[in-house]
CSV table of C-alpha atoms and ligand atoms in Angstrom, one decimal:
chain,number,residue,atom,x,y,z
A,1,GLU,CA,0.0,-0.3,-0.2
A,2,ARG,CA,2.5,2.5,1.4
A,3,ILE,CA,4.4,2.0,-2.6
A,4,LYS,CA,1.1,2.6,-4.1
A,5,SER,CA,1.1,6.0,-2.2
A,6,TYR,CA,4.5,6.5,-3.9
A,7,GLY,CA,3.9,6.6,-7.3
A,8,ASP,CA,2.9,9.7,-7.2
A,9,ILE,CA,6.1,11.2,-6.1
A,10,ILE,CA,8.1,8.7,-8.9
A,11,ALA,CA,5.8,11.1,-11.2
A,12,ALA,CA,6.2,14.5,-10.2
A,13,ALA,CA,10.3,13.6,-9.3
A,14,THR,CA,10.7,12.4,-12.6
A,15,ALA,CA,8.8,15.3,-14.8
A,16,ASP,CA,10.9,17.7,-12.6
A,17,GLU,CA,14.0,16.5,-13.8
A,18,ILE,CA,13.2,16.6,-18.0
A,19,ARG,CA,11.1,19.8,-17.0
A,20,SER,CA,14.2,22.0,-18.5
A,21,VAL,CA,14.4,19.3,-21.3
A,22,ARG,CA,13.8,21.3,-25.0
A,23,PRO,CA,13.8,19.9,-28.5
A,24,GLY,CA,16.5,19.8,-30.4
A,25,GLU,CA,19.1,18.7,-27.5
A,26,SER,CA,20.4,15.2,-27.1
A,27,ILE,CA,19.9,13.7,-23.4
A,28,GLY,CA,22.0,11.1,-22.1
A,29,MET,CA,20.6,8.5,-20.2
A,30,ARG,CA,22.8,7.6,-17.2
A,31,GLU,CA,22.6,11.0,-16.6
A,32,LEU,CA,18.5,11.1,-17.0
A,33,ALA,CA,18.6,8.0,-14.9
A,34,VAL,CA,20.9,8.7,-12.3
A,35,ALA,CA,19.7,11.7,-11.9
A,36,ILE,CA,15.9,11.2,-11.7
A,37,THR,CA,16.8,7.6,-9.5
A,38,LEU,CA,18.8,10.0,-7.5
A,39,HIS,CA,16.0,12.1,-6.4
A,40,VAL,CA,12.9,9.6,-5.5
A,41,ALA,CA,15.2,8.1,-3.5
A,42,ILE,CA,15.9,11.1,-1.3
A,43,ARG,CA,12.1,12.6,-1.4
A,44,VAL,CA,10.6,8.5,-0.4
A,45,VAL,CA,13.8,7.3,1.6
A,46,PHE,CA,15.0,10.3,2.8
A,47,SER,CA,12.2,12.6,2.7
A,48,VAL,CA,13.5,15.8,1.5
A,49,ALA,CA,11.3,18.0,-1.0
A,50,ASP,CA,13.0,21.8,-0.3
A,51,ALA,CA,14.6,21.9,-3.6
A,52,ASP,CA,17.8,23.5,-1.4
A,53,ARG,CA,17.9,21.0,1.2
A,54,ARG,CA,17.5,18.4,-2.2
A,55,THR,CA,20.6,19.9,-3.6
A,56,GLU,CA,22.6,19.1,-0.2
A,57,TYR,CA,21.8,15.7,0.1
A,58,THR,CA,22.5,15.0,-3.8
A,59,ARG,CA,25.8,16.5,-3.3
A,60,ALA,CA,26.4,14.5,-0.2
A,61,VAL,CA,24.9,11.2,-2.4
A,62,THR,CA,26.6,11.6,-5.1
A,63,ALA,CA,30.3,12.1,-3.8
A,64,LEU,CA,29.5,8.6,-1.6
A,65,MET,CA,28.2,7.0,-4.1
A,66,ARG,CA,31.3,7.9,-6.3
A,67,ALA,CA,33.7,6.7,-3.3
A,68,ASN,CA,32.2,3.7,-2.5
A,69,THR,CA,34.2,1.7,-5.4
A,70,ALA,CA,33.9,-2.1,-6.0
A,71,PRO,CA,37.3,-2.8,-4.8
A,72,LEU,CA,36.8,-1.2,-1.7
A,73,MET,CA,33.5,-3.1,-1.5
A,74,LEU,CA,34.7,-6.7,-2.6
A,75,VAL,CA,38.7,-6.4,-0.5
A,76,PRO,CA,37.9,-5.8,3.1
A,77,ALA,CA,41.7,-5.6,3.7
A,78,LEU,CA,41.7,-2.1,1.8
A,79,ARG,CA,39.2,-0.6,4.4
A,80,ARG,CA,42.0,1.1,6.3
A,81,GLU,CA,42.3,4.9,7.1
A,82,LEU,CA,46.3,4.7,6.6
A,83,GLY,CA,47.0,8.2,8.7
A,84,GLY,CA,43.0,10.1,7.4
A,85,HIS,CA,44.3,9.4,3.8
A,86,GLY,CA,43.8,7.0,0.9
A,87,PRO,CA,40.0,5.9,-0.8
A,88,TRP,CA,39.1,5.0,2.7
A,89,ALA,CA,39.2,7.7,5.0
A,90,ARG,CA,37.3,9.4,2.1
A,91,LEU,CA,34.4,7.7,1.9
A,92,VAL,CA,34.0,7.2,6.2
A,93,ARG,CA,34.8,11.2,6.0
A,94,LEU,CA,31.6,11.5,3.0
A,95,ARG,CA,29.8,9.0,5.0
A,96,ASP,CA,30.2,11.4,8.3
A,97,ASP,CA,28.7,13.9,6.2
A,98,LEU,CA,25.2,11.9,4.5
A,99,ASP,CA,25.2,11.3,8.2
A,100,ARG,CA,25.6,14.7,9.6
A,101,LEU,CA,22.1,16.1,7.5
A,102,LEU,CA,20.5,13.1,8.6
A,103,SER,CA,20.6,13.5,12.0
A,104,ASP,CA,19.9,17.3,11.6
A,105,ASP,CA,16.4,15.6,10.1
A,106,MET,CA,15.9,13.4,11.9
A,107,ALA,CA,16.3,16.0,15.1
A,108,LEU,CA,13.3,17.8,13.3
A,109,ARG,CA,10.7,14.5,13.7
A,110,GLN,CA,11.6,13.7,16.7
A,111,PRO,CA,10.1,13.3,19.2
A,112,ASP,CA,7.0,15.1,18.1
A,113,SER,CA,6.2,15.3,14.7
A,114,PRO,CA,3.6,13.5,13.3
A,115,ALA,CA,4.0,10.5,11.5
A,116,GLY,CA,3.8,10.6,7.8
A,117,ALA,CA,4.6,7.4,5.4
A,118,ASP,CA,8.0,7.8,4.1
A,119,MET,CA,10.9,5.4,4.3
A,120,LEU,CA,12.4,7.3,7.5
A,121,ASP,CA,9.2,7.7,9.4
A,122,VAL,CA,8.6,3.6,8.7
A,123,LEU,CA,12.6,3.0,10.1
A,124,LEU,CA,11.9,5.6,13.5
A,125,SER,CA,8.5,3.5,14.1
A,126,ALA,CA,10.4,-0.2,13.6
A,127,VAL,CA,12.6,0.6,16.4
A,128,ASP,CA,12.5,-1.6,20.0
A,129,PRO,CA,12.9,0.9,22.7
A,130,ASP,CA,14.3,-1.7,24.6
A,131,ALA,CA,17.1,-1.8,22.3
A,132,THR,CA,20.8,-0.3,23.8
A,133,GLY,CA,23.0,1.7,21.5
A,134,GLU,CA,22.4,4.4,19.7
A,135,PRO,CA,18.4,3.8,17.8
A,136,GLY,CA,20.1,7.1,15.6
A,137,LEU,CA,23.1,5.4,14.5
A,138,ALA,CA,21.4,1.5,13.2
A,139,ILE,CA,18.9,4.0,11.5
A,140,HIS,CA,22.0,5.6,9.6
A,141,ASP,CA,23.3,2.8,8.5
A,142,GLN,CA,19.5,1.1,6.8
A,143,LEU,CA,18.6,4.5,5.3
A,144,ARG,CA,22.4,4.3,3.6
A,145,THR,CA,22.0,0.7,2.3
A,146,LEU,CA,18.9,1.7,0.9
A,147,LEU,CA,20.9,4.1,-0.7
A,148,ALA,CA,22.9,2.0,-1.7
A,149,ALA,CA,21.2,-1.0,-2.6
A,150,GLY,CA,18.6,1.1,-4.6
A,151,HIS,CA,19.5,3.4,-6.4
A,152,GLU,CA,22.5,2.2,-8.5
A,153,THR,CA,20.7,-0.9,-9.2
A,154,THR,CA,17.4,1.5,-10.5
A,155,ALA,CA,19.4,3.5,-12.4
A,156,THR,CA,20.9,1.1,-14.6
A,157,SER,CA,17.5,-0.5,-15.1
A,158,MET,CA,16.3,2.1,-16.5
A,159,MET,CA,19.0,3.0,-18.9
A,160,TRP,CA,18.9,-0.4,-20.4
A,161,ALA,CA,15.2,-0.4,-20.8
A,162,LEU,CA,15.0,2.8,-22.6
A,163,TYR,CA,17.8,1.9,-24.3
A,164,HIS,CA,15.4,-1.7,-25.6
A,165,ILE,CA,12.1,0.9,-26.3
A,166,TYR,CA,13.8,3.2,-28.5
A,167,ARG,CA,15.9,1.2,-29.7
A,168,ASP,CA,13.3,-0.8,-31.9
A,169,GLU,CA,10.2,1.2,-33.0
A,170,SER,CA,7.4,-1.4,-33.1
A,171,VAL,CA,8.5,-1.8,-28.9
A,172,ARG,CA,8.6,1.7,-28.2
A,173,GLU,CA,4.4,2.2,-30.4
A,174,ARG,CA,3.5,-0.7,-28.2
A,175,VAL,CA,4.8,0.8,-24.9
A,176,ALA,CA,3.3,3.8,-26.3
A,177,ALA,CA,-0.5,2.3,-27.0
A,178,GLU,CA,-0.8,0.9,-23.9
A,179,LEU,CA,0.4,5.0,-22.5
A,180,ALA,CA,-1.8,7.0,-24.3
A,181,HIS,CA,-4.7,6.4,-22.1
A,182,CYS,CA,-3.4,6.0,-18.6
A,183,ARG,CA,-2.0,8.7,-16.7
A,184,ALA,CA,-2.2,7.5,-12.9
A,185,PRO,CA,0.0,5.4,-11.4
A,186,ALA,CA,-1.7,2.9,-10.1
A,187,GLU,CA,-2.8,2.1,-13.7
A,188,ILE,CA,0.5,2.7,-15.4
A,189,THR,CA,2.0,-0.9,-13.0
A,190,ALA,CA,-0.3,-2.6,-14.0
A,191,LEU,CA,0.3,-1.9,-18.4
A,192,PRO,CA,1.3,-5.6,-19.0
A,193,TYR,CA,3.3,-5.0,-22.1
A,194,LEU,CA,5.6,-2.5,-20.1
A,195,GLY,CA,5.4,-4.7,-17.0
A,196,ALA,CA,6.9,-7.1,-19.7
A,197,VAL,CA,9.7,-4.8,-21.4
A,198,ILE,CA,11.1,-3.7,-17.3
A,199,LYS,CA,11.1,-7.7,-17.0
A,200,GLU,CA,12.8,-8.6,-19.9
A,201,ALA,CA,15.2,-5.7,-19.8
A,202,LEU,CA,16.1,-7.1,-16.1
A,203,ARG,CA,16.6,-10.5,-16.9
A,204,LEU,CA,19.2,-9.9,-20.4
A,205,HIS,CA,20.7,-6.9,-18.6
A,206,PRO,CA,20.6,-8.2,-14.8
A,207,PRO,CA,22.1,-4.8,-12.7
A,208,VAL,CA,24.0,-7.3,-10.3
A,209,PRO,CA,25.0,-10.5,-11.7
A,210,ILE,CA,25.7,-12.7,-9.3
A,211,VAL,CA,23.2,-14.2,-5.5
A,212,LEU,CA,25.8,-15.3,-2.9
A,213,ARG,CA,24.4,-17.4,-0.6
A,214,ARG,CA,27.3,-18.5,2.3
A,215,LEU,CA,26.5,-22.1,2.6
A,216,LYS,CA,25.2,-23.7,6.6
A,217,GLU,CA,25.5,-26.9,5.5
A,218,PRO,CA,27.3,-29.3,3.0
A,219,LEU,CA,25.4,-29.0,-0.3
A,220,THR,CA,26.4,-30.7,-3.0
A,221,VAL,CA,25.1,-28.3,-6.6
A,222,GLY,CA,25.0,-29.9,-9.9
A,223,GLY,CA,27.9,-33.1,-8.8
A,224,VAL,CA,30.1,-31.0,-7.2
A,225,ALA,CA,29.8,-31.1,-3.5
A,226,CYS,CA,30.3,-28.1,-1.4
A,227,ALA,CA,31.5,-27.9,2.5
A,228,ALA,CA,29.4,-25.4,4.9
A,229,GLY,CA,31.0,-22.2,4.8
A,230,LYS,CA,31.7,-21.8,1.6
A,231,ILE,CA,29.9,-19.2,-0.3
A,232,VAL,CA,28.5,-20.6,-3.4
A,233,GLY,CA,26.2,-18.2,-5.9
A,234,ILE,CA,23.9,-18.3,-8.5
A,235,ALA,CA,25.2,-16.8,-12.1
A,236,LEU,CA,22.2,-15.4,-13.1
A,237,TYR,CA,23.4,-14.3,-16.7
A,238,ALA,CA,23.5,-18.2,-16.9
A,239,LEU,CA,20.2,-18.7,-15.6
A,240,HIS,CA,18.3,-16.1,-17.7
A,241,PHE,CA,20.1,-17.0,-20.7
A,242,ASN,CA,19.3,-21.0,-20.8
A,243,PRO,CA,18.5,-21.2,-23.7
A,244,SER,CA,16.2,-24.7,-22.4
A,245,VAL,CA,14.1,-22.3,-21.0
A,246,TRP,CA,14.6,-18.6,-23.1
A,247,PRO,CA,14.9,-19.3,-26.4
A,248,ASP,CA,16.8,-17.4,-28.9
A,249,PRO,CA,18.0,-15.7,-25.3
A,250,ASP,CA,19.8,-12.8,-26.6
A,251,ARG,CA,16.8,-11.7,-28.7
A,252,PHE,CA,15.2,-8.6,-26.6
A,253,ASP,CA,11.3,-10.1,-26.9
A,254,PRO,CA,8.9,-8.9,-23.8
A,255,ASP,CA,6.0,-11.2,-25.0
A,256,ARG,CA,9.0,-14.3,-23.4
A,257,PHE,CA,7.1,-13.1,-20.2
A,258,LEU,CA,3.4,-12.9,-21.7
A,259,ARG,CA,3.1,-15.7,-23.0
A,260,SER,CA,3.8,-18.5,-20.4
A,261,ARG,CA,4.0,-17.8,-15.9
A,262,ILE,CA,7.8,-17.6,-15.8
A,263,SER,CA,9.5,-19.9,-12.4
A,264,PRO,CA,11.2,-18.2,-9.5
A,265,PHE,CA,13.9,-21.4,-10.8
A,266,GLU,CA,14.7,-19.8,-14.5
A,267,TYR,CA,14.4,-15.9,-13.7
A,268,ALA,CA,15.6,-14.1,-10.3
A,269,PRO,CA,16.7,-10.4,-11.5
A,270,PHE,CA,16.4,-9.7,-7.5
A,271,GLY,CA,17.7,-12.7,-6.4
A,272,GLY,CA,15.2,-15.6,-3.8
A,273,GLY,CA,14.1,-16.6,-0.7
A,274,TYR,CA,14.6,-14.7,2.2
A,275,ARG,CA,16.9,-12.4,1.2
A,276,ARG,CA,15.5,-11.3,-1.7
A,277,CYS,CA,15.4,-8.2,-3.0
A,278,ILE,CA,13.7,-6.0,0.0
A,279,GLY,CA,13.3,-4.0,-3.1
A,280,ALA,CA,12.2,-5.1,-5.6
A,281,ALA,CA,8.0,-4.4,-5.4
A,282,PHE,CA,9.1,-0.7,-4.7
A,283,ALA,CA,12.1,-0.5,-8.3
A,284,SER,CA,9.0,-2.1,-11.1
A,285,CYS,CA,7.1,0.5,-9.4
A,286,GLU,CA,10.1,3.3,-10.0
A,287,LEU,CA,11.2,1.8,-13.3
A,288,ALA,CA,7.3,1.9,-15.3
A,289,VAL,CA,6.1,5.0,-13.5
A,290,ALA,CA,9.6,7.0,-14.6
A,291,ILE,CA,9.7,5.5,-17.9
A,292,ALA,CA,5.9,6.2,-18.4
A,293,THR,CA,6.3,9.8,-17.7
A,294,ILE,CA,9.2,10.3,-19.6
A,295,MET,CA,7.3,9.2,-22.8
A,296,GLN,CA,4.5,10.6,-21.9
A,297,THR,CA,6.5,14.1,-21.6
A,298,LEU,CA,9.1,13.4,-24.3
A,299,GLU,CA,9.4,12.7,-28.1
A,300,LEU,CA,12.1,11.3,-28.1
A,301,ARG,CA,14.3,9.0,-30.9
A,302,MET,CA,17.2,7.0,-30.9
A,303,PRO,CA,19.6,9.0,-33.3
A,304,GLU,CA,20.4,6.1,-36.6
A,305,ARG,CA,24.0,5.9,-35.7
A,306,GLU,CA,23.5,4.7,-32.3
A,307,GLN,CA,20.8,2.0,-33.8
A,308,ASN,CA,23.4,0.9,-36.5
A,309,ARG,CA,26.2,0.1,-33.8
A,310,ARG,CA,26.2,-3.2,-31.8
A,311,GLU,CA,23.9,-3.6,-28.4
A,312,PRO,CA,26.7,-2.4,-25.6
A,313,ARG,CA,28.5,-4.0,-23.5
A,314,SER,CA,27.6,-4.6,-19.6
A,315,VAL,CA,30.6,-3.6,-16.8
A,316,ALA,CA,30.8,-2.6,-13.7
A,317,ARG,CA,29.7,0.0,-12.2
A,318,GLY,CA,29.6,0.8,-8.5
A,319,ILE,CA,27.6,-1.6,-7.5
A,320,ALA,CA,25.7,-2.8,-10.4
A,321,VAL,CA,26.6,-3.8,-13.9
A,322,ALA,CA,25.8,-0.9,-16.5
A,323,PRO,CA,26.0,-0.2,-20.1
A,324,ALA,CA,29.3,0.3,-21.3
A,325,ARG,CA,28.7,3.7,-23.4
A,326,GLU,CA,26.3,6.5,-22.7
A,327,ILE,CA,23.2,6.4,-24.7
A,328,THR,CA,22.1,9.3,-26.1
A,329,LEU,CA,18.5,10.3,-27.2
A,330,ASP,CA,17.4,13.0,-29.8
A,331,VAL,CA,14.2,15.4,-27.9
A,332,ILE,CA,12.2,16.2,-31.1
A,333,ASP,CA,9.2,17.1,-29.6
A,334,ARG,CA,7.6,17.5,-25.9
A,335,GLN,CA,3.8,16.8,-25.2
A,336,PRO,CA,1.5,19.3,-24.4
A,337,VAL,CA,0.4,16.9,-21.8
A,338,ALA,CA,0.1,17.3,-18.3
A,339,VAL,CA,1.7,14.9,-16.3
A,340,THR,CA,-0.7,14.1,-13.1
A,341,GLY,CA,2.0,13.8,-10.1
A,342,GLY,CA,1.2,15.4,-6.3
A,343,GLY,CA,4.2,14.8,-4.3
A,344,ARG,CA,5.0,16.0,-0.9
B,1,HEM,C1,16.3,-2.8,-10.2
B,1,HEM,C2,16.5,-2.8,-9.2
B,1,HEM,C3,17.2,-3.3,-8.7
B,1,HEM,C4,17.7,-4.7,-8.1
B,1,HEM,C5,17.7,-5.4,-10.0
B,1,HEM,C6,17.9,-5.1,-7.1
B,1,HEM,C7,18.8,-6.4,-7.0
B,1,HEM,C8,18.8,-7.3,-6.0
B,1,HEM,C9,19.5,-8.5,-5.3
B,1,HEM,C10,20.0,-9.2,-6.6
B,1,HEM,C11,20.0,-8.6,-3.8
B,1,HEM,C12,20.0,-10.0,-3.3
B,1,HEM,C13,19.0,-10.9,-3.2
B,1,HEM,C14,19.1,-12.3,-3.0
B,1,HEM,O1,20.8,-12.1,-2.3
B,1,HEM,O2,18.4,-13.2,-3.2
B,1,HEM,C15,19.2,-7.4,-3.6
B,1,HEM,C16,19.2,-7.2,-2.0
B,1,HEM,C17,19.2,-6.0,-1.5
B,1,HEM,N1,17.6,-4.9,-2.3
B,1,HEM,FE1,17.9,-5.2,-4.3
B,1,HEM,N2,17.5,-4.6,-6.3
B,1,HEM,C18,16.9,-3.2,-6.7
B,1,HEM,C19,16.4,-2.7,-6.8
B,1,HEM,C20,16.8,-2.0,-4.6
B,1,HEM,C21,15.9,-0.7,-4.3
B,1,HEM,C22,15.0,0.4,-5.1
B,1,HEM,C23,15.8,-1.2,-3.1
B,1,HEM,C24,15.7,0.2,-1.6
B,1,HEM,C25,14.4,0.8,-1.7
B,1,HEM,C26,16.7,-2.1,-2.1
B,1,HEM,C27,17.1,-2.7,-1.3
B,1,HEM,C28,17.8,-4.2,-1.3
B,1,HEM,C29,18.3,-4.4,0.0
B,1,HEM,C30,18.3,-3.5,1.0
B,1,HEM,C31,19.1,-5.8,-0.8
B,1,HEM,C32,19.4,-6.9,1.1
B,1,HEM,C33,18.3,-7.4,1.6
B,1,HEM,C34,18.6,-8.6,2.7
B,1,HEM,O3,20.2,-9.1,2.7
B,1,HEM,O4,17.8,-9.1,3.3
B,1,HEM,N3,16.9,-3.3,-4.1
B,1,HEM,N4,18.6,-6.1,-5.0
């Protein structure tokens, strides 16, 4: 229910980010998707609506995300301060900067501010009053986790979905036809073909390419015995390109998701089981509403030279896997339609 209520905020944030885009310009998909997902996260997760304050958050979050490189995440030995110098010390400083903003905003709500519906309120209301330690710090951790796990992953998915929509005119036309009479976020998230386009983009380009578990007990996988304590992973590319489940697996074909029901053992862009992505429903809603708002507001076209190029490779970018090159689209026109969306 809460996620549905975020639909209006997502539409408003997207409309805001494309407000100044004019016909004749070219827009970079990466820049646009990152700006939209960051704007949405700052409003939904941190609940910041004021434009100046949002700029402060955008700066703090962008700097922190840039400093949060894959080597630091994957190699614990690199996480050393070295007398206040080096990449880890920088990351810690930037984390503290963001935490200061969060502490200021949390102090404004506690203890008497009315309970709202943003994620910070949800976390504050979930704090165990009997727990020892400082609850604020645990909440900072949760908020930063939501941001790190949700921002880059959703942004790269948005880029790939837009890439496929504008690369193939027949896909764009079918999505546009569905959107022609549909404005409310609740209707948009229920559109079957748009939903299938997003799912197919996530099949071909899962932003998190491998889902890992540490074994609690011994397990034999495909004839290979693995001891307790070992880490095993599901390679999503292997799963999503298995030709016995996905005929012609390299082809972008959203209709696969309309033709048959797909099992979670065949398709898992959000992982699975007990630790499945907690943001899956939110991300799916965000992708549908943001893409719809872009398509209903701007008439875009992929330049011919990009149409004729090979599909970009996927490369590691932060915690997600993104297109190796920036994709730009030409802005042909702006639609005179008003995009709905209230927001806070
Ligand atoms: C298209 C966008 C996204 C993709 C593809 C994605 C993918 C994933 C995957 C594969 C996992 C690991 C699941 C597992 O181990 O079984 C994960 C975990 C997680 N995701 Fe996402 N995610 C996305 C968006 C989001 C968003 C928007 C949020 C937050 C609002 C979020 C928050 C999290 C968190 C907190 C976890 C850890 C869950 C746990 O360990 O219990 N994700 N995500």
